[in-house]
Coordinates of C-alpha atoms in Angstrom, one line a residue:
M116 CA 11.8 15.1 26.7
P117 CA 13.5 16.9 24.2
G118 CA 13.2 14.6 20.5
Y119 CA 15.9 13.1 18.8
P120 CA 18.1 15.9 16.7
F121 CA 18.1 15.4 13.1
S122 CA 21.2 16.3 12.7
A123 CA 22.1 14.1 14.7
I124 CA 21.1 11.1 12.4
V125 CA 23.4 8.7 11.0
G126 CA 22.7 8.3 7.5
Q127 CA 20.1 7.7 5.1
D128 CA 20.8 10.8 3.8
Q129 CA 18.9 10.3 0.4
L130 CA 16.2 9.9 2.4
R131 CA 16.9 13.1 4.5
L132 CA 17.5 14.9 1.6
A133 CA 13.9 14.0 -0.1
L134 CA 12.4 15.3 3.4
V135 CA 14.8 18.5 3.3
L136 CA 13.2 19.6 -0.7
C137 CA 9.5 18.7 0.3
A138 CA 9.9 21.2 3.2
I139 CA 11.5 24.0 0.7
N140 CA 8.5 22.9 -1.7
P141 CA 5.8 21.2 -0.1
A142 CA 4.4 21.4 -3.7
I143 CA 6.6 18.2 -4.7
G144 CA 4.2 16.3 -3.7
G145 CA 4.8 14.8 -0.2
V146 CA 7.3 11.2 0.1
L147 CA 6.9 7.5 0.5
V148 CA 9.4 5.8 2.3
R149 CA 9.7 2.0 1.7
G150 CA 11.6 0.1 3.9
E151 CA 11.8 -2.4 7.6
K152 CA 11.2 -1.9 10.1
G153 CA 14.0 0.0 12.6
T154 CA 15.6 2.1 9.5
A155 CA 14.6 5.2 11.9
K156 CA 11.9 6.3 9.3
S157 CA 9.6 8.2 12.3
T158 CA 12.6 8.9 14.0
I159 CA 13.7 11.5 11.0
V160 CA 9.9 12.5 10.3
R161 CA 9.3 13.6 13.7
A162 CA 13.2 15.1 13.8
L163 CA 12.1 17.2 10.3
A164 CA 9.3 18.6 11.8
R165 CA 10.8 20.3 14.8
L166 CA 13.1 22.4 12.1
L167 CA 10.0 24.0 10.5
P168 CA 8.9 27.3 11.7
S169 CA 4.9 27.8 11.5
P170 CA 4.1 28.9 9.0
L171 CA 6.0 28.2 6.3
G172 CA 8.2 30.9 5.4
S173 CA 7.8 32.1 8.8
T174 CA 10.9 33.3 11.0
D175 CA 9.0 32.5 14.0
Q176 CA 10.1 30.9 17.2
H177 CA 7.2 28.2 16.6
R178 CA 7.2 25.0 15.7
A179 CA 5.6 23.2 12.8
P180 CA 3.0 21.0 13.7
L181 CA 3.3 17.5 13.5
V182 CA -0.1 15.2 13.3
E183 CA -0.1 11.6 12.9
L184 CA -2.9 10.0 10.8
P185 CA -4.1 7.2 12.6
I186 CA -4.4 3.8 10.1
G187 CA -8.1 4.0 11.6
A188 CA -9.1 7.0 10.8
T189 CA -13.0 8.1 9.1
E190 CA -12.8 10.3 6.2
D191 CA -15.0 12.7 8.6
R192 CA -11.6 12.9 11.4
V193 CA -9.5 13.7 8.2
V194 CA -11.6 16.7 6.1
G195 CA -14.0 17.2 8.7
S196 CA -17.6 17.6 9.4
I197 CA -20.8 19.1 10.6
D198 CA -20.0 20.6 14.0
L199 CA -23.2 19.1 16.2
E200 CA -21.6 21.4 19.1
R201 CA -22.7 24.2 17.7
V202 CA -25.5 23.4 15.8
L203 CA -27.2 21.9 19.1
R204 CA -25.7 25.2 21.5
D205 CA -25.7 28.0 19.5
S206 CA -28.7 26.1 15.9
E207 CA -25.8 27.5 13.6
H208 CA -25.1 26.1 10.4
A209 CA -21.4 25.4 11.2
F210 CA -18.3 22.8 9.6
R211 CA -15.2 21.5 12.0
P212 CA -12.6 21.4 9.6
G213 CA -10.6 18.0 10.2
L214 CA -6.5 16.8 11.1
L215 CA -5.6 18.1 7.0
A216 CA -6.7 21.7 8.6
R217 CA -4.5 20.8 11.8
A218 CA -1.7 19.5 9.5
H219 CA -1.6 23.4 8.1
D220 CA 2.3 24.5 7.5
G221 CA 3.0 21.5 8.9
V222 CA 3.8 18.2 8.3
L223 CA 1.2 14.7 7.9
Y224 CA 2.6 11.5 8.9
V225 CA 1.0 8.2 7.8
D226 CA 2.3 5.2 9.6
E227 CA 2.0 2.0 7.3
V228 CA -0.4 4.2 4.7
N229 CA -0.3 0.8 2.7
L230 CA -3.0 -0.5 5.1
L231 CA -4.8 2.8 4.6
H232 CA -7.8 2.6 3.0
D233 CA -7.1 3.6 -0.8
H234 CA -10.6 6.2 -1.3
L235 CA -8.4 8.3 2.0
V236 CA -5.0 7.7 0.0
D237 CA -6.2 10.1 -2.3
V238 CA -8.0 12.2 0.0
L239 CA -4.5 13.1 1.2
L240 CA -2.6 13.1 -2.2
D241 CA -4.9 15.7 -3.5
A242 CA -4.4 17.5 -0.5
A243 CA -1.0 17.9 -0.6
A244 CA -0.8 18.1 -4.3
M245 CA -3.9 21.3 -4.3
G246 CA -3.0 22.8 -0.7
R247 CA -6.1 23.0 -0.5
V248 CA -9.0 20.5 0.9
H249 CA -12.2 21.2 -1.3
V250 CA -15.6 19.2 1.1
E251 CA -19.3 18.6 0.0
R252 CA -20.9 16.6 1.9
D253 CA -23.9 17.0 4.9
G254 CA -25.4 20.0 3.2
F255 CA -22.1 21.8 3.2
S256 CA -19.5 23.2 0.5
H257 CA -16.2 24.3 2.5
A258 CA -12.9 24.8 1.1
Y259 CA -9.7 25.2 4.1
P260 CA -5.9 25.4 3.2
S261 CA -4.1 22.7 3.9
R262 CA 0.0 23.0 2.9
F263 CA 2.3 20.2 4.7
V264 CA 5.2 18.4 4.0
L265 CA 3.3 14.7 3.2
V266 CA 5.2 11.3 4.5
G267 CA 4.0 8.3 4.6
T268 CA 6.1 5.2 5.6
M269 CA 5.6 1.3 5.2
N270 CA 7.3 -1.9 4.8
P271 CA 6.8 -3.7 1.9
E272 CA 6.4 -7.6 3.3
E273 CA 3.2 -6.2 4.6
G274 CA 1.3 -5.2 1.0
E275 CA 1.9 -3.0 -1.5
L276 CA 0.4 0.3 -2.6
R277 CA -1.4 0.0 -6.3
P278 CA 0.5 1.3 -8.7
Q279 CA -1.9 4.4 -9.1
L280 CA -1.3 5.5 -6.1
L281 CA 2.4 5.4 -5.8
D282 CA 2.0 7.8 -8.7
R283 CA 0.9 10.4 -6.6
F284 CA 3.6 10.3 -4.7
G285 CA 6.2 13.4 -5.3
L286 CA 9.4 11.1 -4.3
A287 CA 10.1 7.8 -2.9
V288 CA 12.6 6.6 -1.0
D289 CA 13.7 2.6 -0.1
V290 CA 15.8 2.7 2.8
A291 CA 17.7 0.2 4.7
A292 CA 20.0 -0.5 7.8
S293 CA 23.8 -0.4 6.8
R294 CA 26.0 -2.8 6.3
D295 CA 28.5 -0.3 7.7
L296 CA 30.3 -1.1 10.4
D297 CA 31.4 2.3 11.2
I298 CA 27.0 3.4 10.7
R299 CA 26.1 0.5 12.8
T300 CA 28.5 1.4 15.4
A301 CA 27.8 5.2 15.3
V302 CA 23.7 4.2 15.2
V303 CA 24.4 2.5 18.5
V304 CA 27.2 5.0 20.5
R305 CA 24.6 8.1 19.9
R306 CA 22.2 6.2 20.7
L307 CA 22.9 5.5 24.0
A308 CA 24.2 9.0 24.7
Y309 CA 20.8 10.0 24.0
E310 CA 19.4 7.4 26.0
R311 CA 21.9 8.3 29.7
D312 CA 20.8 12.0 29.2
P313 CA 17.8 13.6 26.0
Q314 CA 18.8 16.8 27.0
A315 CA 22.4 17.0 26.9
F316 CA 22.5 15.1 23.9
A317 CA 20.4 17.2 22.4
D318 CA 21.7 20.3 23.4
A319 CA 25.3 18.6 21.5
Y320 CA 23.2 19.1 18.5
A321 CA 21.7 22.4 18.9
A322 CA 23.4 24.5 17.0
E323 CA 23.9 22.6 13.9
D324 CA 19.9 21.7 14.0
A325 CA 19.8 25.9 13.8
Q326 CA 22.0 25.7 11.0
L327 CA 20.0 23.4 9.4
A328 CA 16.0 25.0 10.2
E329 CA 18.1 28.5 8.9
R330 CA 19.1 27.2 5.7
I331 CA 15.3 25.4 4.9
R332 CA 14.2 29.1 5.4
E333 CA 16.7 30.5 3.1
A334 CA 16.2 27.7 1.2
R335 CA 12.2 28.6 0.7
D336 CA 12.5 32.2 0.1
A337 CA 15.2 31.8 -2.3
V338 CA 12.9 29.1 -4.0
T339 CA 10.6 30.9 -6.6
A340 CA 13.4 32.9 -7.5
V341 CA 15.5 29.7 -9.3
R342 CA 15.7 29.8 -12.9
L343 CA 14.3 26.5 -14.5
P344 CA 15.9 27.0 -18.3
E345 CA 14.0 25.1 -21.7
R346 CA 17.1 23.4 -21.8
E347 CA 16.6 21.2 -18.2
I348 CA 13.1 21.3 -19.2
R349 CA 13.9 19.5 -22.7
R350 CA 15.8 17.1 -20.6
I351 CA 13.5 16.1 -17.3
A352 CA 10.7 15.5 -20.6
A353 CA 14.1 13.2 -22.7
I354 CA 14.8 11.3 -19.4
C355 CA 10.9 10.1 -18.7
A356 CA 10.4 9.1 -22.0
R357 CA 13.3 7.3 -22.3
L358 CA 12.3 5.7 -18.9
D359 CA 8.9 5.1 -20.7
V360 CA 7.3 6.7 -17.4
D361 CA 3.7 7.4 -17.6
G362 CA 1.8 10.4 -17.7
M363 CA 3.1 13.8 -16.7
R364 CA 3.4 13.9 -13.0
A365 CA 6.9 12.3 -13.2
D366 CA 8.1 15.8 -15.3
L367 CA 6.2 18.0 -13.3
V368 CA 7.5 16.3 -10.0
I369 CA 10.9 16.1 -11.0
A370 CA 10.5 20.1 -12.1
R371 CA 9.7 20.8 -8.9
A372 CA 12.4 18.7 -6.5
A373 CA 15.4 19.9 -8.8
V374 CA 14.1 23.9 -8.5
A375 CA 14.3 23.0 -4.8
H376 CA 17.6 21.4 -4.9
A377 CA 19.1 24.1 -6.4
A378 CA 18.1 26.5 -3.7
W379 CA 19.1 24.1 -1.4
R380 CA 22.6 23.8 -2.6
G381 CA 22.6 27.8 -3.3
G382 CA 22.4 28.3 -6.7
D383 CA 20.3 30.3 -8.6
T384 CA 19.7 28.2 -11.8
V385 CA 18.8 24.5 -12.2
V386 CA 21.6 22.2 -13.4
E387 CA 21.6 18.7 -15.0
D388 CA 23.1 17.1 -11.5
D389 CA 20.1 19.7 -10.1
V390 CA 17.7 17.7 -12.4
R391 CA 19.9 14.1 -11.9
I392 CA 19.1 14.4 -8.5
A393 CA 15.4 15.0 -8.4
A394 CA 15.3 12.1 -11.1
E395 CA 16.8 10.0 -8.3
L396 CA 14.0 10.1 -5.8
A397 CA 11.1 10.8 -8.0
L398 CA 10.9 8.1 -10.6
P399 CA 11.8 4.5 -9.7
H400 CA 8.4 3.8 -7.6
R401 CA 6.8 5.5 -11.0
R402 CA 8.5 2.8 -13.2
R403 CA 6.1 -0.3 -11.1
R404 CA 2.6 -0.7 -13.2
D405 CA 2.0 -4.1 -12.5
P406 CA 2.5 -5.5 -8.9
F407 CA 5.0 -8.1 -9.9
D408 CA 7.0 -5.3 -11.6
E409 CA 10.7 -5.0 -9.3
T410 CA 10.9 -1.7 -8.4
G411 CA 13.8 0.8 -8.2
M412 CA 16.2 1.8 -11.0
S413 CA 19.9 0.8 -11.3
E414 CA 22.2 3.2 -11.6
D415 CA 22.9 2.1 -15.3
E416 CA 19.7 2.9 -16.8
L417 CA 19.6 5.9 -15.2
D418 CA 23.4 7.3 -16.8
D419 CA 21.9 5.8 -19.9
A420 CA 18.4 7.9 -20.0
I421 CA 20.7 11.4 -19.0
S422 CA 23.5 10.6 -21.6
E423 CA 20.7 10.8 -24.2
A424 CA 18.9 13.7 -23.0
R425 CA 22.2 15.0 -23.6
S426 CA 21.5 15.3 -27.2
A427 CA 17.5 16.6 -26.5
A428 CA 18.7 19.4 -24.1
G429 CA 20.9 20.9 -26.6
D430 CA 24.4 20.2 -24.5
E431 CA 25.8 17.5 -25.6
D432 CA 29.5 18.6 -25.0
E433 CA 28.9 20.9 -21.6
P434 CA 29.3 19.2 -18.6
G435 CA 27.0 19.6 -15.4
E436 CA 27.3 22.3 -13.0
D437 CA 28.8 21.2 -9.5
P438 CA 25.7 20.5 -7.2
G439 CA 27.4 21.6 -4.1
P440 CA 26.5 19.6 -1.3
Q441 CA 23.8 17.5 -1.4
D442 CA 23.4 16.7 2.6
P443 CA 21.0 18.2 4.4
G444 CA 23.5 19.0 7.7
S445 CA 25.8 21.7 7.1
Q446 CA 28.6 19.6 8.5
D447 CA 28.5 16.0 9.6
P448 CA 25.2 14.3 9.0
G449 CA 25.4 12.9 12.0
P450 CA 24.0 9.8 13.1
G451 CA 20.7 7.8 14.5
G452 CA 19.7 6.5 11.0
P453 CA 20.0 2.8 10.1
G454 CA 18.6 -0.3 12.4
E455 CA 17.3 2.1 14.8
P456 CA 13.8 1.0 16.3
D457 CA 10.6 3.2 15.5
G458 CA 9.1 5.5 18.3
D459 CA 9.2 8.1 20.0
G460 CA 12.7 7.4 21.8
P461 CA 16.0 8.5 19.5
H462 CA 15.2 6.0 16.8
D463 CA 11.5 4.8 16.6
D464 CA 11.0 3.7 15.0
G465 CA 3.3 -10.6 10.4
P466 CA -12.7 -37.6 -8.1
G467 CA -11.2 -40.3 -9.2
G468 CA -9.0 -41.9 -11.7
G469 CA -5.5 -42.9 -12.6
E470 CA -2.7 -40.9 -12.1
E471 CA -0.6 -39.7 -15.9
P472 CA 3.5 -40.6 -15.6
S473 CA 5.4 -37.2 -15.1
P474 CA 7.1 -36.2 -19.0
E475 CA 10.6 -35.8 -17.0
P476 CA 13.0 -38.3 -16.9
P477 CA 12.7 -40.2 -13.6
N478 CA 15.1 -38.1 -12.1
G479 CA 14.0 -34.2 -12.1
P480 CA 15.9 -31.2 -12.5
S481 CA 16.0 -31.5 -8.2
G482 CA 17.0 -34.8 -8.3
S483 CA 13.2 -36.1 -7.3
P484 CA 11.6 -39.1 -9.4
R485 CA 9.1 -37.2 -11.5
E486 CA 9.3 -33.4 -10.4
R487 CA 9.9 -30.9 -12.0
Q488 CA 9.5 -27.3 -11.7
A489 CA 6.7 -24.9 -12.6
G490 CA 8.3 -23.0 -15.1
A491 CA 7.2 -19.3 -16.4
P492 CA 3.1 -18.9 -16.5
G493 CA 1.0 -18.8 -19.4
P494 CA -0.1 -15.6 -20.7
G495 CA -2.9 -14.3 -21.7
F496 CA -5.5 -14.3 -18.5
V497 CA -8.0 -12.6 -17.4
A498 CA -9.5 -12.6 -13.7
P499 CA -13.1 -11.9 -12.8
R500 CA -14.0 -10.6 -9.9
F501 CA -14.7 -13.1 -7.5
E502 CA -16.9 -12.0 -4.2
L503 CA -18.5 -13.2 -1.3
P504 CA -22.2 -13.6 -0.5
G505 CA -23.8 -10.8 2.1
R506 CA -21.9 -8.3 3.9
G507 CA -18.7 -8.9 6.7
S508 CA -17.0 -6.1 8.8
G509 CA -13.5 -7.2 8.1
A510 CA -10.2 -5.6 7.5
A511 CA -10.5 -2.1 4.6
G512 CA -10.2 -3.4 1.0
R513 CA -11.8 -4.0 -2.5
R514 CA -12.8 -6.7 -2.7
S515 CA -16.2 -7.7 -1.2
R516 CA -19.5 -5.6 1.1
S517 CA -18.9 -4.9 4.6
I518 CA -20.8 -2.7 7.0
S519 CA -17.8 -0.1 8.4
P520 CA -17.5 2.8 10.4
R521 CA -15.1 3.7 8.3
G522 CA -16.9 3.1 5.0
R523 CA -19.6 5.8 3.0
I524 CA -22.6 7.1 4.8
V525 CA -25.4 5.3 2.4
R526 CA -28.5 6.0 4.2
D527 CA -29.7 6.8 8.1
A528 CA -30.9 4.3 9.5
P529 CA -32.6 3.5 13.4
F530 CA -29.9 4.8 16.1
T531 CA -28.3 2.0 18.1
G532 CA -25.9 4.1 20.1
H533 CA -23.2 4.9 18.1
G534 CA -23.3 6.4 14.4
M535 CA -25.5 9.3 14.8
H536 CA -26.4 10.8 11.4
A537 CA -26.0 14.0 12.3
P538 CA -28.1 15.6 9.3
A539 CA -31.0 13.0 9.8
T540 CA -30.9 13.8 13.4
I541 CA -31.1 17.7 13.0
R542 CA -33.9 17.0 9.9
A543 CA -35.9 14.8 12.7
A544 CA -35.7 17.3 15.0
A545 CA -36.4 20.3 12.8
A546 CA -39.4 18.9 11.9
E547 CA -40.5 19.1 15.4
V548 CA -39.6 22.7 15.9
P549 CA -43.5 24.0 15.6
R550 CA -44.5 21.7 17.8
R551 CA -41.9 22.1 20.3
G552 CA -41.4 25.6 20.0
G553 CA -37.4 25.8 18.7
L554 CA -34.9 23.3 18.3
A555 CA -34.3 20.6 20.9
I556 CA -33.0 17.2 20.3
R557 CA -34.4 14.1 21.6
L558 CA -33.8 10.9 22.3
Q559 CA -36.9 9.9 19.0
D560 CA -35.4 12.1 17.0
M561 CA -31.8 10.5 17.0
R562 CA -30.7 8.9 13.6
G563 CA -28.0 6.7 12.8
A564 CA -25.7 6.3 9.9
A565 CA -25.5 3.1 7.9
R566 CA -22.3 2.5 6.1
E567 CA -21.3 0.4 3.6
D568 CA -17.8 -0.2 1.8
R569 CA -15.7 -3.0 0.7
E570 CA -13.4 -5.6 2.5
G571 CA -10.1 -7.0 1.8
N572 CA -10.8 -10.8 2.3
L573 CA -8.2 -14.1 2.6
V574 CA -7.9 -15.8 -0.5
I575 CA -6.3 -19.2 -0.2
F576 CA -5.1 -20.5 -3.6
V577 CA -5.3 -24.6 -3.4
V578 CA -2.8 -25.3 -6.3
D579 CA -2.9 -28.6 -8.1
A580 CA 0.4 -29.8 -9.0
S581 CA 0.6 -33.4 -9.1
G582 CA 2.1 -35.3 -11.5
S583 CA -1.6 -35.2 -14.0
M584 CA -1.0 -31.1 -14.4
A585 CA 2.4 -31.8 -15.4
A586 CA 1.8 -34.4 -18.0
R587 CA -0.3 -32.2 -20.5
D588 CA 2.1 -29.0 -20.0
R589 CA -0.8 -27.5 -18.2
L590 CA 0.6 -25.9 -15.0
S591 CA 1.9 -23.1 -16.8
A592 CA -1.6 -22.7 -17.3
V593 CA -2.3 -22.7 -14.2
T594 CA -0.2 -20.7 -13.2
G595 CA -1.1 -18.5 -15.2
A596 CA -3.9 -18.6 -14.0
V597 CA -3.0 -17.6 -10.4
R598 CA -0.7 -14.5 -11.5
S599 CA -3.4 -13.4 -12.8
L600 CA -5.9 -13.8 -9.9
L601 CA -2.9 -12.5 -7.5
R602 CA -2.9 -9.8 -9.3
D603 CA -6.4 -9.3 -8.6
A604 CA -6.0 -10.1 -5.1
Y605 CA -3.1 -7.3 -5.1
Q606 CA -5.5 -4.9 -6.2
R607 CA -8.2 -5.6 -3.8
R608 CA -6.3 -5.5 -0.8
D609 CA -7.0 -9.3 -0.1
K610 CA -4.0 -11.1 2.0
V611 CA -3.3 -14.3 0.4
A612 CA -1.9 -17.8 1.3
V613 CA -0.4 -20.7 -1.6
I614 CA -1.3 -24.6 -0.7
T615 CA 0.3 -27.1 -3.3
L616 CA -0.9 -30.9 -3.8
R617 CA 1.7 -32.9 -4.9
G618 CA 2.6 -36.9 -4.2
R619 CA 1.2 -37.5 -0.2
S620 CA 0.8 -34.0 1.5
A621 CA -0.7 -30.7 1.0
D622 CA 1.7 -27.8 1.3
V623 CA 1.4 -24.3 3.0
V624 CA 4.1 -22.9 0.5
L625 CA 3.2 -19.5 1.3
P626 CA 1.0 -18.5 4.5
P627 CA -1.0 -15.4 4.7
T628 CA 0.9 -12.6 3.5
S629 CA -0.3 -9.3 1.8
S630 CA 2.8 -9.2 0.0
T631 CA 1.7 -10.9 -3.6
D632 CA 4.7 -10.3 -5.3
V633 CA 6.3 -12.9 -2.6
A634 CA 3.6 -15.1 -3.4
A635 CA 4.5 -14.9 -7.5
R636 CA 8.4 -15.8 -6.4
R637 CA 6.9 -19.0 -4.3
L638 CA 4.7 -20.1 -7.4
H639 CA 7.3 -19.6 -10.0
D640 CA 9.5 -22.7 -8.0
L641 CA 7.2 -24.3 -7.9
R642 CA 8.2 -27.9 -8.0
T643 CA 5.1 -30.2 -9.1
G644 CA 5.2 -34.2 -9.9
G645 CA 3.4 -37.6 -7.7
R646 CA -0.3 -38.0 -7.3
T647 CA -3.2 -35.5 -6.2
P648 CA -4.0 -35.7 -2.2
L649 CA -6.9 -33.6 -2.6
A650 CA -8.3 -34.5 0.5
E651 CA -5.4 -33.4 2.4
G652 CA -4.8 -30.1 0.5
L653 CA -9.0 -28.9 1.7
V654 CA -8.3 -30.5 5.0
E655 CA -4.7 -28.2 5.0
A656 CA -7.2 -25.2 3.8
R657 CA -9.7 -25.2 7.2
S658 CA -7.7 -25.9 8.9
L659 CA -5.5 -22.7 8.0
I660 CA -8.7 -20.7 7.8
Q661 CA -10.0 -21.7 11.1
R662 CA -5.9 -20.8 12.6
E663 CA -6.8 -17.4 10.8
R664 CA -10.0 -17.4 12.0
R665 CA -8.7 -17.3 16.0
R666 CA -6.3 -14.5 14.9
D667 CA -8.3 -12.2 12.7
P668 CA -11.7 -13.1 13.3
D669 CA -14.1 -10.3 11.0
R670 CA -11.6 -11.5 8.1
R671 CA -13.1 -14.0 6.0
A672 CA -11.8 -16.5 3.6
L673 CA -12.2 -17.5 0.0
V674 CA -10.9 -20.7 -1.5
V675 CA -9.8 -21.0 -4.7
L676 CA -9.3 -24.6 -5.8
L677 CA -7.4 -24.9 -9.4
T678 CA -7.8 -28.6 -10.0
D679 CA -8.7 -31.2 -12.7
G680 CA -11.0 -33.0 -9.8
R681 CA -8.5 -36.2 -10.1
A682 CA -8.5 -37.5 -6.1
T683 CA -5.7 -40.2 -6.3
A684 CA -3.8 -40.0 -3.1
G685 CA -4.4 -41.9 0.4
P686 CA -7.0 -44.6 0.7
D687 CA -10.3 -44.4 -0.6
P688 CA -9.1 -40.9 -2.0
V689 CA -12.6 -40.2 -4.2
A690 CA -14.8 -40.2 -1.4
R691 CA -12.7 -38.4 1.3
A692 CA -12.3 -35.6 -1.3
R693 CA -16.3 -35.6 -1.2
S694 CA -16.8 -35.8 2.0
T695 CA -14.4 -33.0 2.6
A696 CA -15.4 -30.9 0.9
R697 CA -19.0 -31.2 2.3
G698 CA -18.0 -30.9 5.6
M699 CA -15.9 -27.3 3.5
A700 CA -19.3 -26.4 2.1
R701 CA -21.1 -26.9 6.7
D702 CA -18.7 -25.1 7.5
G703 CA -19.6 -21.6 5.6
I704 CA -16.6 -21.8 3.9
A705 CA -16.7 -19.8 0.7
S706 CA -14.9 -21.6 -2.5
I707 CA -14.4 -20.9 -6.2
T708 CA -13.5 -24.6 -8.1
I709 CA -11.4 -23.7 -11.1
D710 CA -11.6 -26.2 -13.6
C711 CA -8.3 -27.1 -15.4
E712 CA -9.5 -30.4 -17.3
H713 CA -7.9 -30.3 -20.7
G714 CA -9.0 -32.9 -23.2
M715 CA -11.8 -33.8 -25.8
V716 CA -13.1 -35.9 -22.9
S717 CA -14.7 -34.6 -20.3
L718 CA -15.2 -36.6 -16.5
G719 CA -17.2 -33.8 -14.9
L720 CA -14.7 -34.1 -11.3
A721 CA -13.8 -30.3 -10.4
A722 CA -17.5 -29.7 -11.2
E723 CA -18.7 -32.2 -9.1
L724 CA -16.7 -31.2 -5.9
A725 CA -17.8 -27.6 -6.8
H726 CA -21.1 -29.0 -6.3
H727 CA -20.1 -30.9 -2.8
L728 CA -18.5 -27.5 -1.8
R729 CA -21.5 -25.3 -2.6
G730 CA -19.5 -22.5 -4.0
G731 CA -19.0 -20.8 -7.2
Y732 CA -17.7 -23.3 -10.8
V733 CA -15.4 -21.6 -13.6
R734 CA -13.5 -23.1 -15.8
L735 CA -9.8 -22.2 -16.4
N736 CA -9.9 -21.4 -20.5
E737 CA -12.7 -19.3 -19.3
L738 CA -10.0 -17.2 -17.0
S739 CA -8.1 -17.2 -20.3
A740 CA -10.7 -15.5 -22.6
S741 CA -10.5 -11.6 -22.9
T742 CA -14.5 -11.7 -22.7
V743 CA -14.2 -12.5 -19.1
S744 CA -16.5 -9.7 -17.5
G745 CA -18.5 -9.6 -14.2
V746 CA -18.4 -11.3 -10.7
V747 CA -17.8 -15.0 -9.8
R748 CA -19.9 -15.3 -6.5
A749 CA -18.7 -17.6 -4.0
A750 CA -22.2 -19.5 -3.2
R751 CA -23.3 -21.0 -0.2
G752 CA -26.2 -23.3 -1.3
P753 CA -27.5 -25.9 -3.7
G754 CA -25.4 -25.6 -6.6
A755 CA -23.0 -22.4 -8.0
A756 CA -23.6 -19.0 -8.4
A757 CA -21.2 -17.7 -11.0
A758 CA -21.9 -15.1 -13.1

């Protein structure tokens, strides 16, 4: 069945332009597509690949390869490894290139790139920037060309890329389903037409696709001849400086994209409008330095930066040249954009102690007695690295040690039927050559590969939001600490959940998610006041872990409890809290207790609770010290282990 035509896609003009610019000059560094499901991300990428000739710059009729990188790919599969078949058959020391070799002169597509292991993302981005892959492993030193258009797609609600990796993508586009009725109607009409007769639909747009393909080829041929005046280089530098962009990568990306856009519109010299269009695609995602920073850039911000840059460029009074048509289509861009599902179709596109009263008046901001909002988090908190003991086998991340088939080989080990360590196996067989009279691999020669990695965990924050916390204005410090810990969870690729304790119940205000910015928003809206249902909070955390184990049995959990240790809600609250804590310890649930007690006299209630949990223990003021370093391990055993 023919694929959906690129020229038949409705809307998503900015995404289509970004893809075309990278097709003209892959050195731009690829495109990151951020957006909700059903916005034609996959459709557009696959349609672009059908427009590109192979090899790049050629006029032959062979289409460019489209290589889709699976999320579970290993580094061997991506970059290549020893060619075991040739070694065994021909006794030849040979190398088998990986997916990056197959993607040469084509498109490398990574769906859900935010779920890919960070070190593999680094490999892809290095290859996209250099156009070559260098492999030093298993006794090999090998290099091969790998020049491709890199496209990564992601849904931000499923977790973000780290800012360091965001910066490595040349361009980024946020996509969403259009709210325009005409566009949405056109999407449905053309999709249904495609489903009725795919071939006839593709034939109807064949001429437009051919024109687009020819225009891309001509722009590739012309791009090296496009002149980039020093005036425009100064403009680019001034814009990046005005917007406080880190590093120099953005300047280079804008320069390359502006040159590609000039070639696309048929110009021979870069002008201000080329720079503006390139900046719109290259800068918004680079403004996120922190997981809680908003992505994006308003038109007013860009206008102000460009206005200030005119004096630096020396053309304050000179108007910019009309850049001509920007849309990748030579005429009407056609349908097929917003609102379409991912897939192969036309648009293919989860204890005790008294309670102190709240300082709020009887009716707080929300009208509820003794209730207040958390407010802004306190500053200056530094999170140590919390780590679970032992080695797990959960999803790739950066927190706790794990044994993973996708990890780095740390040593050879006895062969268990999978994951053979080829060099060690060959060495074992080679040692027997004099006795056997030749190289022959036998069962006793087989050696396995022991791989070690890091995993992401489920981190459940249980936050005491009772009146005793608010009475001494400690909640801003607590929310500041949680924000710091959320930042750490973001960097270590964890899933997070938030449970709050107040009144008579414990509430799951955030079910497990990989989106820490959602967690930060929920934390900001936290309401406080009332008694401390500490036992209920531990029960809810225990139940949440049990539910998540059924859904994802390999992801280990860590409970981070922020409390002063007071338990005041329900019958016999102190005994119930201690009993529940001991039950969690028997279940093997790892925990860290952050003691939020404040004052001249310390009751030590949180430390006692940590003892019953058999987990780690840290004081809140220790998190606010800039000297915090090392690892706090969630111990399973008598006492707490902290470092």
